[in-house]
């Protein structure tokens, strides 16, 4: 892992695997404002959910501000436009670790932040009429490992104790293996835990936000990769962003570049590490509901998990299953997927495992494959993970004008919407008592963030000492 973690990320490649969500592409996909300005108040790099929401929040608070959004490829062509479609926190999975490392108050703050951000995503889509197949309902974690099952129950018990039994973020239900089979059609589980979550076309959601922001004055420049960020020089303040089409002087720059961030800011190499994920869109087996399952899923085993949504009834391509994961089932637990920013291809073994996953988990309840074939499309995307297993948000240490909102641990649709609002508040100096109580302090970028050795994806495996105790 040490060698993989310090590989230097490369720029987003020009011919990525074709994402199910981006077909057909949105009319704004290759949008470029006619004017390529030499300067701006704020330059945002990255047009996924973080960058789009940062732009929207700035322009909402500061009408008329000069804001440029740079994107290396088409708009929302990175992780947000290549994800699994989930708005799901699974907050209990990290809760015990967060209590141990950061204390009860901060652990509770993280849970409530995640829960609130998910709710806000769907509320925003509804409020602004963004057509993105926004759906809220039940999700289930089907658990196949005894240690994971015991740990889940202990974590939820602690959440209820600390947050309170009635807290909306602490609402979970448990089912044993037989009940799991009856309710969720999956075989061989130790048990399951259900709670609130949702699904969404993140690509369509973000394109809707970009449309709103363009109407507020955003200057969007796609196919314009940022190559370097440097101080503007002794004769003027701010930063200069060098792009493939020229340079822009900016008062402030925000990196919303997630797994690619260390390309632009090398001190983050080994602090934010890319991880390639693999996802497939499939037609449901003949014995599954053809117009959509009633819940979304995760399938949790000793050293990893898969995640799956069913496109809800009434949505585009209702019934399609979107499933991803499987890297820890590959040789060396998929170690070779760390450190790469190449989403133009996929690992053959992981691709095969993903294609076989849904039918494996549903077993006899899957039935026969669809006459047109099981898999409609398969693609990859680049996520960003930090050495602490937390986002990095705020002003970059030892700089005056460089800001960051990145490293979302594969949970961008849970964290980014409210994080974008938070970083704009931080830039405006609005960090009062209410902000401190709302925004997790462990997410804030600091010198401390740069001192932790990267250890891979956290909160995924059952700790060995826990297995022995249970």
XYZ file of C-alpha atoms in Angstrom:
470
model
C 0.000 0.000 0.000
C 2.860 2.408 0.776
C 4.012 2.376 -2.847
C 0.499 2.679 -4.299
C -0.455 5.526 -1.964
C 2.305 7.864 -3.133
C 1.816 7.448 -6.868
C 1.298 10.844 -8.500
C -2.239 11.165 -9.907
C -2.590 12.049 -13.562
C -5.098 14.343 -15.206
C -8.512 12.888 -16.084
C -8.117 10.923 -19.297
C -9.968 11.932 -22.431
C -11.755 8.650 -23.248
C -13.193 7.171 -20.031
C -15.378 4.096 -19.931
C -18.942 4.997 -20.871
C -21.098 5.653 -17.807
C -24.707 4.469 -17.835
C -25.761 7.751 -16.206
C -24.281 9.931 -18.966
C -26.177 8.295 -21.827
C -27.536 10.416 -23.367
C -25.218 13.269 -22.414
C -26.801 16.432 -21.067
C -26.929 19.397 -23.490
C -24.595 21.313 -21.153
C -22.032 18.521 -21.117
C -19.523 20.375 -23.310
C -20.604 23.895 -22.395
C -18.010 26.639 -22.641
C -18.755 30.280 -21.996
C -17.717 32.396 -24.954
C -15.439 34.503 -22.763
C -12.293 32.904 -21.330
C -11.356 35.577 -18.802
C -7.872 36.445 -17.628
C -9.041 36.924 -14.042
C -11.841 36.118 -11.630
C -12.722 36.489 -7.992
C -12.992 32.715 -7.560
C -11.895 29.755 -9.661
C -13.383 26.350 -8.832
C -11.683 23.285 -10.258
C -13.950 20.261 -10.761
C -17.595 20.139 -11.879
C -18.931 17.204 -9.853
C -21.409 17.639 -7.028
C -18.899 19.512 -4.850
C -17.772 22.017 -7.459
C -21.287 22.623 -8.783
C -22.698 23.149 -5.286
C -19.829 25.440 -4.265
C -20.520 27.573 -7.349
C -24.239 27.684 -6.616
C -23.721 28.625 -2.951
C -21.256 31.395 -3.777
C -23.542 32.940 -6.390
C -26.584 32.624 -4.155
C -24.800 34.485 -1.338
C -22.876 36.906 -3.567
C -24.937 37.774 -6.650
C -22.761 39.060 -9.446
C -19.556 37.466 -8.137
C -17.015 36.527 -10.788
C -16.877 32.732 -10.584
C -15.238 30.404 -13.104
C -15.707 26.628 -12.977
C -13.050 24.578 -14.788
C -13.569 20.976 -15.891
C -10.962 18.804 -17.595
C -13.499 16.791 -19.593
C -17.261 17.139 -20.011
C -19.286 18.511 -17.107
C -19.810 16.037 -14.256
C -17.753 13.372 -16.001
C -15.808 12.325 -12.896
C -16.871 10.303 -9.862
C -20.284 11.978 -9.435
C -21.329 11.063 -12.964
C -19.944 7.545 -12.626
C -21.265 6.411 -9.239
C -23.754 3.770 -8.083
C -26.748 6.082 -7.636
C -27.029 5.743 -3.862
C -27.787 8.438 -1.303
C -26.960 6.207 1.645
C -24.884 6.949 4.722
C -24.517 3.628 6.592
C -23.351 5.856 9.451
C -23.370 3.028 11.989
C -20.482 1.353 10.159
C -17.971 4.023 11.204
C -19.645 5.073 14.433
C -17.731 2.969 16.973
C -14.424 3.963 15.424
C -15.422 7.641 15.422
C -16.452 7.495 19.078
C -13.129 5.935 19.978
C -11.018 8.384 17.946
C -12.974 11.630 18.137
C -15.348 11.344 21.079
C -19.094 10.946 21.402
C -20.023 14.516 20.530
C -18.071 14.582 17.266
C -19.244 11.084 16.276
C -22.844 12.219 16.748
C -22.146 15.398 14.769
C -20.862 13.346 11.818
C -23.955 11.119 11.853
C -26.349 14.070 11.904
C -24.374 15.881 9.194
C -24.597 12.843 6.906
C -28.302 12.350 7.570
C -29.072 16.024 7.014
C -27.060 16.221 3.794
C -28.944 13.291 2.242
C -32.284 14.870 3.115
C -31.121 18.197 1.700
C -30.121 16.645 -1.644
C -33.608 15.266 -2.268
C -35.312 18.387 -0.943
C -33.246 20.590 -3.286
C -34.109 18.416 -6.291
C -37.804 18.665 -5.462
C -37.718 22.382 -4.680
C -36.036 23.263 -7.977
C -37.806 20.706 -10.153
C -34.612 18.897 -11.172
C -35.565 15.727 -13.047
C -33.097 13.236 -11.643
C -35.209 10.246 -10.503
C -34.940 11.345 -6.876
C -36.318 8.586 -4.618
C -36.352 8.193 -0.833
C -37.234 5.037 1.031
C -35.704 2.023 2.748
C -32.286 0.487 2.294
C -31.029 -2.797 3.703
C -27.563 -4.043 4.597
C -27.596 -7.804 4.165
C -24.840 -9.162 6.416
C -23.063 -12.478 5.799
C -20.358 -12.327 8.479
C -20.970 -12.967 12.186
C -18.428 -10.371 13.333
C -19.991 -7.693 11.126
C -23.452 -8.659 12.444
C -22.462 -8.314 16.105
C -20.591 -5.089 15.437
C -23.621 -3.585 13.641
C -25.869 -4.278 16.632
C -23.357 -2.791 19.081
C -22.881 0.268 16.901
C -26.611 0.967 16.622
C -27.039 0.494 20.368
C -24.332 3.107 20.942
C -25.891 5.462 18.405
C -29.245 5.244 20.184
C -27.594 5.848 23.556
C -25.623 8.881 22.388
C -28.034 10.462 19.903
C -31.244 9.394 21.631
C -33.762 6.713 20.687
C -35.968 9.172 18.793
C -33.238 10.911 16.773
C -34.055 10.571 13.035
C -30.442 9.587 12.330
C -30.614 6.634 14.752
C -33.563 4.757 13.249
C -32.573 1.174 12.402
C -34.354 -2.190 12.305
C -32.739 -5.638 12.561
C -33.887 -8.902 10.992
C -32.492 -12.408 11.430
C -31.453 -14.606 8.513
C -34.883 -16.151 7.933
C -36.638 -12.786 8.065
C -34.021 -11.371 5.707
C -34.752 -14.082 3.163
C -38.485 -13.457 3.355
C -38.284 -9.670 3.162
C -35.346 -9.113 0.825
C -35.087 -12.323 -1.273
C -31.436 -12.913 -0.416
C -30.000 -16.254 0.668
C -27.462 -17.249 3.308
C -27.394 -14.082 5.425
C -26.687 -13.986 9.158
C -29.118 -11.081 9.353
C -29.835 -7.606 8.032
C -30.269 -4.011 9.157
C -32.630 -1.576 7.448
C -32.842 2.214 7.607
C -33.681 5.262 5.524
C -31.775 6.126 2.339
C -32.450 6.970 -1.284
C -31.317 6.856 -4.878
C -30.781 9.492 -7.538
C -29.213 10.130 -10.908
C -26.346 12.201 -9.527
C -25.362 13.217 -13.059
C -28.791 14.706 -13.805
C -28.922 16.287 -10.346
C -25.586 18.058 -10.820
C -26.407 19.145 -14.356
C -29.559 20.703 -12.927
C -27.491 22.616 -10.365
C -25.117 23.798 -13.091
C -28.082 25.074 -15.108
C -29.211 27.077 -12.093
C -25.697 28.416 -11.494
C -25.265 29.427 -15.141
C -28.466 31.426 -14.829
C -26.897 33.176 -11.828
C -23.786 34.172 -13.781
C -21.415 31.189 -13.524
C -18.715 30.968 -16.207
C -18.358 27.244 -17.004
C -15.375 26.094 -19.026
C -15.412 22.380 -19.900
C -12.558 20.595 -21.696
C -10.222 22.957 -19.852
C -7.956 21.022 -17.484
C -6.173 22.949 -14.767
C -2.468 22.146 -15.004
C -0.883 24.178 -12.189
C -1.740 26.510 -9.332
C 0.913 29.050 -8.386
C 1.165 32.346 -6.480
C 0.465 35.260 -8.828
C 3.740 36.987 -7.956
C 5.086 39.659 -5.669
C 3.333 42.496 -7.508
C -0.207 41.154 -6.997
C -2.141 38.978 -4.587
C -3.984 35.787 -5.363
C -3.179 32.706 -7.385
C -2.649 31.927 -11.048
C -4.305 28.832 -12.482
C -2.589 27.598 -15.621
C -4.942 25.690 -17.921
C -4.663 24.036 -21.317
C -6.181 27.212 -22.833
C -4.400 29.955 -20.933
C -3.930 31.323 -17.422
C -6.423 32.856 -15.020
C -5.525 35.031 -12.051
C -7.898 34.419 -9.154
C -8.347 35.948 -5.730
C -9.156 32.481 -4.413
C -9.070 28.943 -5.828
C -11.117 25.973 -4.627
C -9.995 22.446 -5.460
C -13.080 20.216 -5.791
C -11.021 17.523 -7.455
C -11.347 14.588 -5.027
C -9.081 11.703 -6.106
C -7.145 13.896 -8.558
C -6.257 16.610 -6.028
C -2.613 15.668 -5.464
C -1.923 16.337 -9.149
C -2.603 20.035 -8.514
C -1.230 20.166 -4.982
C 1.633 17.623 -4.648
C 1.940 17.889 -0.809
C -1.327 15.891 -0.696
C 0.277 12.909 -2.420
C -0.162 10.020 0.002
C -2.748 12.052 1.951
C -5.577 11.873 -0.601
C -5.247 8.623 -2.532
C -7.299 7.692 -5.623
C -9.196 4.415 -5.742
C -10.787 3.073 -8.909
C -14.268 1.640 -8.458
C -16.194 -0.613 -10.834
C -19.961 -0.438 -11.431
C -22.422 -2.285 -13.682
C -25.978 -1.632 -14.851
C -27.976 -4.845 -15.193
C -31.408 -6.099 -16.134
C -33.108 -7.926 -13.244
C -33.430 -11.711 -13.289
C -36.786 -13.186 -14.269
C -37.926 -13.879 -10.678
C -37.218 -10.364 -9.422
C -39.744 -7.520 -9.785
C -39.230 -6.134 -13.270
C -40.252 -2.556 -12.473
C -38.064 -2.102 -9.412
C -37.290 -3.599 -6.013
C -38.786 -1.787 -3.031
C -35.448 -1.132 -1.357
C -31.790 -0.475 -2.118
C -29.110 -2.882 -0.886
C -25.622 -3.417 0.428
C -24.160 -6.912 0.774
C -21.656 -6.989 3.640
C -19.079 -9.720 4.275
C -15.948 -10.022 6.429
C -13.605 -7.787 4.424
C -15.834 -5.682 2.222
C -19.208 -5.075 0.650
C -21.112 -4.470 -2.571
C -23.803 -1.826 -3.020
C -26.854 -1.874 -5.271
C -29.829 0.246 -6.184
C -32.895 -0.706 -8.173
C -34.147 2.080 -10.438
C -37.540 2.881 -8.870
C -40.924 2.438 -10.520
C -41.782 5.449 -12.648
C -38.144 6.394 -13.235
C -36.101 6.129 -16.404
C -35.351 2.438 -17.041
C -37.302 1.331 -13.963
C -36.103 -1.990 -12.580
C -32.507 -1.714 -13.769
C -30.020 -2.749 -11.097
C -26.887 -0.667 -10.532
C -24.300 -2.628 -8.556
C -20.686 -1.888 -7.657
C -17.816 -2.965 -5.450
C -15.954 -6.304 -5.390
C -12.430 -4.883 -5.263
C -11.619 -6.602 -1.954
C -12.576 -9.974 -3.510
C -9.860 -9.576 -6.140
C -6.274 -10.822 -5.721
C -4.424 -8.879 -2.974
C -7.821 -7.396 -2.038
C -7.620 -5.150 -5.082
C -4.473 -3.361 -3.921
C -3.639 -2.460 -7.537
C -6.808 -0.336 -7.805
C -5.329 2.162 -5.342
C -3.307 5.039 -6.746
C -4.684 4.886 -10.282
C -6.680 7.628 -11.981
C -7.253 5.617 -15.144
C -11.001 5.269 -15.726
C -10.555 4.399 -19.397
C -10.417 0.700 -18.529
C -11.252 -1.784 -15.772
C -9.668 -4.771 -14.129
C -10.887 -7.960 -15.801
C -11.306 -9.946 -12.580
C -13.150 -7.211 -10.695
C -15.363 -6.568 -13.710
C -16.337 -10.239 -13.771
C -17.040 -10.305 -10.027
C -19.307 -7.260 -10.306
C -21.230 -8.783 -13.213
C -21.831 -11.969 -11.211
C -22.665 -10.335 -7.865
C -26.395 -9.620 -7.992
C -27.317 -13.075 -9.296
C -25.073 -14.641 -6.633
C -26.694 -12.760 -3.762
C -30.261 -13.428 -4.873
C -29.540 -17.080 -5.703
C -32.648 -18.999 -6.717
C -34.679 -15.797 -6.432
C -32.797 -14.353 -9.404
C -34.288 -16.740 -11.957
C -33.143 -16.624 -15.561
C -31.139 -13.818 -17.100
C -33.005 -11.374 -19.298
C -33.266 -12.488 -22.964
C -31.280 -9.389 -23.988
C -28.516 -10.271 -21.529
C -27.781 -9.542 -17.880
C -25.420 -6.581 -18.159
C -26.351 -3.411 -20.043
C -23.169 -1.463 -19.323
C -20.099 -1.487 -17.106
C -17.750 1.358 -16.235
C -15.221 2.662 -13.731
C -14.729 5.884 -11.768
C -12.109 7.434 -9.505
C -12.847 8.070 -5.821
C -10.674 9.830 -3.245
C -9.724 8.504 0.210
C -7.752 10.207 2.970
C -5.319 8.875 5.529
C -7.827 9.589 8.326
C -10.874 8.226 6.495
C -12.474 11.700 6.549
C -13.042 14.545 4.078
C -10.557 17.415 3.903
C -12.346 20.766 3.854
C -11.141 24.344 4.290
C -8.107 26.516 3.641
C -4.990 24.581 2.721
C -2.332 25.024 5.441
C 0.439 27.543 4.744
C -1.535 29.171 1.923
C -3.680 32.293 1.927
C -5.962 31.788 -1.011
C -6.107 28.056 -1.766
C -9.100 26.075 -0.509
C -10.123 22.434 -0.698
C -13.236 20.283 -0.482
C -12.221 16.728 -1.357
C -11.602 13.160 -0.159
C -15.158 11.897 0.291
C -14.373 8.213 0.895
C -16.759 6.939 -1.788
C -19.663 8.754 -0.081
C -19.905 11.911 -2.147
C -23.703 11.873 -2.388
C -23.832 11.725 1.413
C -21.243 14.379 2.200
C -20.701 16.820 -0.663
C -23.945 18.802 -0.736
C -23.609 20.178 2.787
C -19.811 20.269 2.602
C -20.054 22.701 -0.313
C -22.222 24.967 1.819
C -19.738 24.633 4.676
C -16.660 25.601 2.671
C -18.393 28.728 1.373
C -19.279 29.687 4.950
C -15.651 29.133 5.941
C -14.435 31.331 3.083
C -16.814 34.048 4.278
C -15.633 33.727 7.869
C -19.048 32.539 9.056
C -17.850 30.008 11.613
C -20.021 30.956 14.578
C -21.272 28.641 17.313
C -24.031 27.270 15.098
C -21.503 26.382 12.407
C -19.224 24.676 14.922
C -22.130 22.585 16.162
C -23.300 21.665 12.647
C -20.097 20.984 10.705
C -17.836 18.122 11.888
C -14.621 19.656 13.146
C -12.673 16.541 12.108
C -13.450 17.357 8.455
C -11.536 20.633 8.606
C -8.224 20.769 6.783
C -5.266 21.395 9.091
C -1.574 20.726 9.541
C -2.657 17.650 11.479
C -4.337 16.301 8.314
C -0.952 16.084 6.592
C 0.733 13.930 9.227
C -1.197 10.653 9.014
C 0.097 7.659 7.105
C -2.386 6.232 4.618
C -3.795 2.849 5.685
C -6.355 2.087 2.988
C -10.133 2.126 3.185
C -11.204 2.354 6.832
C -14.387 1.045 8.540
C -14.762 -1.795 6.020
C -13.394 -4.861 7.792
C -14.327 -6.249 11.173
C -11.286 -5.475 13.374
C -9.428 -8.599 14.450
C -9.573 -7.682 18.121
C -13.323 -7.157 17.811
C -13.783 -10.610 16.274
C -11.939 -12.128 19.217
C -14.048 -10.215 21.750
C -17.348 -11.074 20.097
